[in-house]
PDB file of C-alpha atoms in Angstrom:
ATOM      1  CA  MET A   1     144.042  -2.361 110.954  1.00 47.00           C
ATOM      2  CA  LYS A   2     142.749   0.139 113.495  1.00 43.00           C
ATOM      3  CA  LYS A   3     145.722   2.307 112.729  1.00 44.00           C
ATOM      4  CA  ASN A   4     144.891   2.310 109.051  1.00 46.00           C
ATOM      5  CA  LEU A   5     141.233   3.183 109.759  1.00 42.00           C
ATOM      6  CA  PHE A   6     142.313   6.063 111.952  1.00 45.00           C
ATOM      7  CA  LEU A   7     144.619   7.455 109.259  1.00 45.00           C
ATOM      8  CA  PHE A   8     141.884   7.053 106.606  1.00 46.00           C
ATOM      9  CA  SER A   9     139.331   8.826 108.831  1.00 50.00           C
ATOM     10  CA  SER A  10     141.759  11.684 109.536  1.00 50.00           C
ATOM     11  CA  ALA A  11     142.513  12.150 105.839  1.00 50.00           C
ATOM     12  CA  LEU A  12     138.819  12.123 105.012  1.00 51.00           C
ATOM     13  CA  MET A  13     138.041  14.822 107.608  1.00 56.00           C
ATOM     14  CA  ILE A  14     140.888  17.003 106.366  1.00 54.00           C
ATOM     15  CA  ALA A  15     139.635  16.693 102.796  1.00 49.00           C
ATOM     16  CA  MET A  16     136.098  17.599 103.855  1.00 53.00           C
ATOM     17  CA  LEU A  17     137.339  20.653 105.788  1.00 48.00           C
ATOM     18  CA  LEU A  18     139.381  21.868 102.808  1.00 47.00           C
ATOM     19  CA  ALA A  19     136.410  21.450 100.490  1.00 49.00           C
ATOM     20  CA  ALA A  20     134.181  23.379 102.875  1.00 48.00           C
ATOM     21  CA  CYS A  21     136.668  26.244 103.114  1.00 47.00           C
ATOM     22  CA  GLY A  22     136.991  26.441  99.333  1.00 50.00           C
ATOM     23  CA  THR A  23     133.197  26.683  98.895  1.00 44.00           C
ATOM     24  CA  ALA A  24     132.883  29.405 101.500  1.00 43.00           C
ATOM     25  CA  ALA A  25     135.629  31.437  99.827  1.00 45.00           C
ATOM     26  CA  THR A  26     133.940  31.051  96.425  1.00 44.00           C
ATOM     27  CA  VAL A  27     130.580  32.150  97.806  1.00 41.00           C
ATOM     28  CA  GLU A  28     132.157  35.149  99.519  1.00 45.00           C
ATOM     29  CA  GLU A  29     133.912  36.194  96.301  1.00 46.00           C
ATOM     30  CA  ASP A  30     130.731  35.768  94.251  1.00 48.00           C
ATOM     31  CA  THR A  31     128.605  37.814  96.638  1.00 45.00           C
ATOM     32  CA  GLU A  32     131.041  40.755  96.982  1.00 50.00           C
ATOM     33  CA  PRO A  33     129.128  43.908  95.826  1.00 49.00           C
ATOM     34  CA  VAL A  34     130.256  45.483  92.565  1.00 48.00           C
ATOM     35  CA  GLU A  35     130.491  49.270  92.721  1.00 53.00           C
ATOM     36  CA  ALA A  36     129.195  51.180  89.700  1.00 50.00           C
ATOM     37  CA  PRO A  37     131.649  53.734  88.293  1.00 49.00           C
ATOM     38  CA  ALA A  38     130.989  57.199  89.698  1.00 51.00           C
ATOM     39  CA  GLU A  39     129.452  59.631  87.213  1.00 53.00           C
ATOM     40  CA  ASP A  40     131.733  62.534  86.359  1.00 53.00           C
ATOM     41  CA  THR A  41     129.638  65.652  86.998  1.00 51.00           C
ATOM     42  CA  THR A  42     132.584  68.066  86.916  1.00 50.00           C
ATOM     43  CA  ALA A  43     132.121  68.887  83.238  1.00 49.00           C
ATOM     44  CA  SER A  44     128.400  69.588  83.514  1.00 50.00           C
ATOM     45  CA  LYS A  45     128.923  71.707  86.648  1.00 49.00           C
ATOM     46  CA  ASP A  46     131.656  73.704  84.923  1.00 52.00           C
ATOM     47  CA  GLU A  47     129.416  74.237  81.880  1.00 51.00           C
ATOM     48  CA  SER A  48     126.552  75.443  84.088  1.00 49.00           C
ATOM     49  CA  VAL A  49     128.821  77.847  85.956  1.00 44.00           C
ATOM     50  CA  GLU A  50     130.245  79.139  82.660  1.00 49.00           C
ATOM     51  CA  GLU A  51     126.760  79.691  81.163  1.00 50.00           C
ATOM     52  CA  SER A  52     125.612  81.462  84.339  1.00 48.00           C
ATOM     53  CA  THR A  53     128.687  83.692  84.279  1.00 48.00           C
ATOM     54  CA  GLU A  54     128.163  84.562  80.610  1.00 49.00           C
ATOM     55  CA  ASP A  55     124.508  85.462  81.222  1.00 51.00           C
ATOM     56  CA  THR A  56     125.426  87.686  84.168  1.00 46.00           C
ATOM     57  CA  THR A  57     128.208  89.378  82.227  1.00 46.00           C
ATOM     58  CA  THR A  58     125.892  90.072  79.289  1.00 45.00           C
ATOM     59  CA  SER A  59     123.246  91.603  81.556  1.00 43.00           C
ATOM     60  CA  GLU A  60     125.808  93.775  83.300  1.00 41.00           C
ATOM     61  CA  ASP A  61     127.244  94.969  79.974  1.00 43.00           C
ATOM     62  CA  GLU A  62     123.767  95.906  78.717  1.00 42.00           C
ATOM     63  CA  SER A  63     123.039  97.828  81.922  1.00 36.00           C
ATOM     64  CA  VAL A  64     126.303  99.745  81.640  1.00 36.00           C
ATOM     65  CA  GLU A  65     125.550 100.611  78.015  1.00 43.00           C
ATOM     66  CA  GLU A  66     122.063 101.863  78.828  1.00 55.00           C
ATOM     67  CA  ALA A  67     123.377 104.045  81.699  1.00 50.00           C
ATOM     68  CA  ALA A  68     126.408 105.454  79.810  1.00 85.00           C
ATOM     69  CA  GLY A  69     127.004 109.110  80.552  1.00 93.00           C
ATOM     70  CA  THR A  70     125.664 111.429  83.240  1.00 97.00           C
ATOM     71  CA  LEU A  71     121.922 111.961  83.598  1.00 97.00           C
ATOM     72  CA  ILE A  72     121.233 115.695  83.167  1.00 97.00           C
ATOM     73  CA  GLN A  73     117.946 117.591  83.188  1.00 97.00           C
ATOM     74  CA  SER A  74     117.350 120.522  80.844  1.00 96.00           C
ATOM     75  CA  ASP A  75     116.972 123.921  82.496  1.00 94.00           C
ATOM     76  CA  GLU A  76     114.524 125.173  79.874  1.00 91.00           C
ATOM     77  CA  GLN A  77     112.623 122.082  78.714  1.00 96.00           C
ATOM     78  CA  ASN A  78     110.866 119.184  80.416  1.00 95.00           C
ATOM     79  CA  TYR A  79     113.294 116.399  79.574  1.00 97.00           C
ATOM     80  CA  GLU A  80     116.440 114.685  80.762  1.00 97.00           C
ATOM     81  CA  LEU A  81     119.116 112.722  78.917  1.00 97.00           C
ATOM     82  CA  HIS A  82     122.454 110.977  79.437  1.00 98.00           C
ATOM     83  CA  VAL A  83     125.417 113.170  78.473  1.00 98.00           C
ATOM     84  CA  LEU A  84     128.744 111.539  77.635  1.00 98.00           C
ATOM     85  CA  ASP A  85     132.085 112.829  78.888  1.00 97.00           C
ATOM     86  CA  GLY A  86     133.441 115.590  76.665  1.00 97.00           C
ATOM     87  CA  TYR A  87     130.020 117.120  75.965  1.00 98.00           C
ATOM     88  CA  GLU A  88     128.028 119.892  77.658  1.00 98.00           C
ATOM     89  CA  LEU A  89     124.350 120.825  77.656  1.00 98.00           C
ATOM     90  CA  THR A  90     123.207 124.434  77.742  1.00 97.00           C
ATOM     91  CA  ALA A  91     120.116 126.481  76.911  1.00 95.00           C
ATOM     92  CA  GLU A  92     120.456 128.037  73.461  1.00 90.00           C
ATOM     93  CA  GLU A  93     117.164 129.989  73.394  1.00 87.00           C
ATOM     94  CA  PRO A  94     113.591 129.400  74.645  1.00 87.00           C
ATOM     95  CA  ASN A  95     112.576 125.803  73.904  1.00 90.00           C
ATOM     96  CA  LYS A  96     115.926 125.043  72.314  1.00 96.00           C
ATOM     97  CA  ASP A  97     118.990 123.520  73.965  1.00 98.00           C
ATOM     98  CA  SER A  98     122.479 123.005  72.619  1.00 98.00           C
ATOM     99  CA  LEU A  99     124.500 119.874  73.398  1.00 98.00           C
ATOM    100  CA  TYR A 100     128.030 120.629  72.207  1.00 98.00           C
ATOM    101  CA  VAL A 101     131.556 119.247  72.188  1.00 98.00           C
ATOM    102  CA  SER A 102     133.337 120.753  75.188  1.00 97.00           C
ATOM    103  CA  ASP A 103     136.398 121.933  73.263  1.00 96.00           C
ATOM    104  CA  ASN A 104     134.570 122.837  70.045  1.00 96.00           C
ATOM    105  CA  SER A 105     131.211 124.551  70.500  1.00 95.00           C
ATOM    106  CA  ALA A 106     130.739 124.779  66.707  1.00 96.00           C
ATOM    107  CA  VAL A 107     130.048 121.031  66.734  1.00 98.00           C
ATOM    108  CA  PHE A 108     126.713 120.655  68.468  1.00 98.00           C
ATOM    109  CA  MET A 109     123.219 119.178  68.493  1.00 98.00           C
ATOM    110  CA  ARG A 110     120.180 121.416  68.840  1.00 98.00           C
ATOM    111  CA  ILE A 111     117.472 119.767  70.945  1.00 98.00           C
ATOM    112  CA  GLU A 112     113.786 120.697  70.726  1.00 97.00           C
ATOM    113  CA  THR A 113     111.015 118.789  72.483  1.00 97.00           C
ATOM    114  CA  PHE A 114     107.248 119.113  72.053  1.00 96.00           C
ATOM    115  CA  SER A 115     104.134 117.626  73.511  1.00 94.00           C
ATOM    116  CA  PRO A 116     102.125 115.604  70.961  1.00 94.00           C
ATOM    117  CA  GLU A 117      99.283 118.015  71.738  1.00 94.00           C
ATOM    118  CA  ASP A 118     101.397 120.952  70.540  1.00 93.00           C
ATOM    119  CA  ILE A 119     102.654 119.519  67.243  1.00 95.00           C
ATOM    120  CA  ASP A 120     102.100 116.372  65.216  1.00 95.00           C
ATOM    121  CA  PHE A 121     104.855 114.152  63.887  1.00 97.00           C
ATOM    122  CA  ALA A 122     104.281 115.061  60.224  1.00 97.00           C
ATOM    123  CA  SER A 123     104.546 118.804  60.916  1.00 96.00           C
ATOM    124  CA  ALA A 124     107.729 118.323  62.969  1.00 97.00           C
ATOM    125  CA  THR A 125     109.254 116.285  60.144  1.00 97.00           C
ATOM    126  CA  GLU A 126     108.380 118.839  57.475  1.00 96.00           C
ATOM    127  CA  SER A 127     109.848 121.612  59.613  1.00 95.00           C
ATOM    128  CA  MET A 128     113.069 119.600  59.931  1.00 96.00           C
ATOM    129  CA  LYS A 129     113.300 119.216  56.140  1.00 95.00           C
ATOM    130  CA  GLN A 130     112.940 122.969  55.738  1.00 96.00           C
ATOM    131  CA  THR A 131     115.776 123.532  58.226  1.00 96.00           C
ATOM    132  CA  LEU A 132     118.076 121.239  56.245  1.00 97.00           C
ATOM    133  CA  LYS A 133     117.107 122.963  53.007  1.00 95.00           C
ATOM    134  CA  ALA A 134     118.102 126.301  54.515  1.00 95.00           C
ATOM    135  CA  VAL A 135     121.500 124.855  55.461  1.00 94.00           C
ATOM    136  CA  ASN A 136     122.189 123.690  51.905  1.00 94.00           C
ATOM    137  CA  PRO A 137     119.660 124.976  49.345  1.00 94.00           C
ATOM    138  CA  ASP A 138     121.495 123.320  46.446  1.00 92.00           C
ATOM    139  CA  THR A 139     121.253 119.752  47.769  1.00 93.00           C
ATOM    140  CA  GLU A 140     118.208 117.635  48.480  1.00 92.00           C
ATOM    141  CA  ALA A 141     118.226 116.046  51.930  1.00 94.00           C
ATOM    142  CA  VAL A 142     118.651 112.258  51.844  1.00 95.00           C
ATOM    143  CA  GLU A 143     117.577 109.674  54.398  1.00 95.00           C
ATOM    144  CA  ALA A 144     120.217 109.130  57.074  1.00 95.00           C
ATOM    145  CA  SER A 145     121.313 105.526  57.427  1.00 92.00           C
ATOM    146  CA  ASN A 146     122.966 105.862  60.847  1.00 93.00           C
ATOM    147  CA  PHE A 147     119.774 106.318  62.891  1.00 96.00           C
ATOM    148  CA  ASP A 148     117.782 103.300  64.107  1.00 95.00           C
ATOM    149  CA  GLY A 149     114.294 104.342  65.178  1.00 95.00           C
ATOM    150  CA  ALA A 150     112.999 100.858  65.946  1.00 94.00           C
ATOM    151  CA  ASN A 151     112.371 101.696  69.619  1.00 94.00           C
ATOM    152  CA  PHE A 152     110.200 104.736  68.882  1.00 97.00           C
ATOM    153  CA  LYS A 153     106.588 105.109  67.822  1.00 96.00           C
ATOM    154  CA  GLN A 154     107.613 107.074  64.743  1.00 97.00           C
ATOM    155  CA  SER A 155     110.914 108.399  63.470  1.00 97.00           C
ATOM    156  CA  ALA A 156     112.566 110.060  60.485  1.00 98.00           C
ATOM    157  CA  ALA A 157     116.177 111.039  59.836  1.00 98.00           C
ATOM    158  CA  PHE A 158     117.763 113.057  57.021  1.00 98.00           C
ATOM    159  CA  GLU A 159     121.133 114.586  56.273  1.00 97.00           C
ATOM    160  CA  VAL A 160     122.795 117.083  53.943  1.00 97.00           C
ATOM    161  CA  PRO A 161     126.448 117.950  53.402  1.00 96.00           C
ATOM    162  CA  SER A 162     127.722 121.270  54.702  1.00 93.00           C
ATOM    163  CA  THR A 163     130.878 123.305  54.227  1.00 92.00           C
ATOM    164  CA  GLU A 164     132.455 121.866  57.384  1.00 92.00           C
ATOM    165  CA  GLY A 165     130.998 118.365  57.321  1.00 95.00           C
ATOM    166  CA  SER A 166     127.340 117.374  57.528  1.00 96.00           C
ATOM    167  CA  VAL A 167     124.054 118.355  59.110  1.00 98.00           C
ATOM    168  CA  THR A 168     121.697 115.619  60.296  1.00 98.00           C
ATOM    169  CA  GLY A 169     118.061 116.171  61.175  1.00 98.00           C
ATOM    170  CA  ILE A 170     116.154 113.643  63.298  1.00 98.00           C
ATOM    171  CA  VAL A 171     112.555 113.576  64.465  1.00 98.00           C
ATOM    172  CA  TYR A 172     111.120 110.854  66.680  1.00 98.00           C
ATOM    173  CA  GLU A 173     108.161 110.281  68.957  1.00 97.00           C
ATOM    174  CA  ASN A 174     108.383 108.368  72.239  1.00 95.00           C
ATOM    175  CA  ASP A 175     105.743 107.843  74.923  1.00 91.00           C
ATOM    176  CA  LYS A 176     105.373 111.508  75.917  1.00 94.00           C
ATOM    177  CA  LEU A 177     107.424 113.670  73.580  1.00 97.00           C
ATOM    178  CA  ILE A 178     108.088 114.511  69.969  1.00 98.00           C
ATOM    179  CA  VAL A 179     111.824 115.212  69.780  1.00 98.00           C
ATOM    180  CA  ARG A 180     113.564 117.172  67.045  1.00 98.00           C
ATOM    181  CA  LEU A 181     117.372 116.975  66.820  1.00 98.00           C
ATOM    182  CA  THR A 182     119.619 118.934  64.467  1.00 98.00           C
ATOM    183  CA  ILE A 183     123.254 117.833  64.447  1.00 98.00           C
ATOM    184  CA  PHE A 184     125.985 120.125  63.077  1.00 98.00           C
ATOM    185  CA  ASP A 185     129.138 118.038  62.698  1.00 98.00           C
ATOM    186  CA  ASP A 186     132.646 118.729  61.438  1.00 97.00           C
ATOM    187  CA  ASN A 187     134.741 116.291  59.405  1.00 96.00           C
ATOM    188  CA  THR A 188     137.615 116.795  61.827  1.00 95.00           C
ATOM    189  CA  VAL A 189     135.483 115.796  64.831  1.00 97.00           C
ATOM    190  CA  ASN A 190     132.904 113.245  63.595  1.00 96.00           C
ATOM    191  CA  ALA A 191     130.660 113.413  66.658  1.00 98.00           C
ATOM    192  CA  THR A 192     127.378 112.479  64.939  1.00 97.00           C
ATOM    193  CA  GLU A 193     127.279 108.946  66.365  1.00 97.00           C
ATOM    194  CA  ASP A 194     127.748 110.267  69.913  1.00 98.00           C
ATOM    195  CA  PHE A 195     125.046 112.890  69.420  1.00 98.00           C
ATOM    196  CA  ILE A 196     122.610 110.274  68.126  1.00 98.00           C
ATOM    197  CA  SER A 197     123.392 107.972  71.037  1.00 97.00           C
ATOM    198  CA  MET A 198     122.732 110.731  73.571  1.00 98.00           C
ATOM    199  CA  GLY A 199     119.704 112.070  71.728  1.00 97.00           C
ATOM    200  CA  LYS A 200     118.013 108.677  71.869  1.00 97.00           C
ATOM    201  CA  THR A 201     118.111 108.752  75.703  1.00 97.00           C
ATOM    202  CA  ILE A 202     115.817 111.812  75.976  1.00 97.00           C
ATOM    203  CA  GLN A 203     112.862 111.179  78.302  1.00 96.00           C
ATOM    204  CA  SER A 204     110.132 113.424  79.687  1.00 96.00           C
ATOM    205  CA  VAL A 205     110.483 114.398  83.358  1.00 94.00           C
ATOM    206  CA  GLU A 206     106.770 115.055  83.835  1.00 72.00           C
TER     207      GLU A 206
END
């Protein structure tokens, strides 16, 4: 009898121990912390870097465009401008400069600058029309479509055909100057766009 009680007691203790171990394991499993999936920030970082790079590149490109050419000051007039490679600036006569193609001096832009106190915009424009009429008396000057004067106070641009190509007359007013440009181009050279680009960079040095 005692032997049976001892065996029963031993079995009961073993069962209780097993039950206790099972509960502890369940509690431990239930309380194990669950890690949230890590947020993938690689894409957003790459996008930010790409946007920053694009912005920087755009700014650098704009700066290069604005500074294209060599800054040169006129010997006879109070202005400076950026001159592209392949072009040269020289004094033509008092108060008139000539910016010409290095290997073809017949293709050039005459540059005249005035103080607003010396001439008004309307008078400068009328004088330009008369110059174009003298170049080609048989043809009325028409408005030039290749000059954008949005950055100037006032501007006007006209052109007439010539024997060699075309003659373009431009008048504009910036902060300190009224500028008059006369471009004599040849169909074999087609330098008008370059002349306009350089002419728009003229600034007073006073």
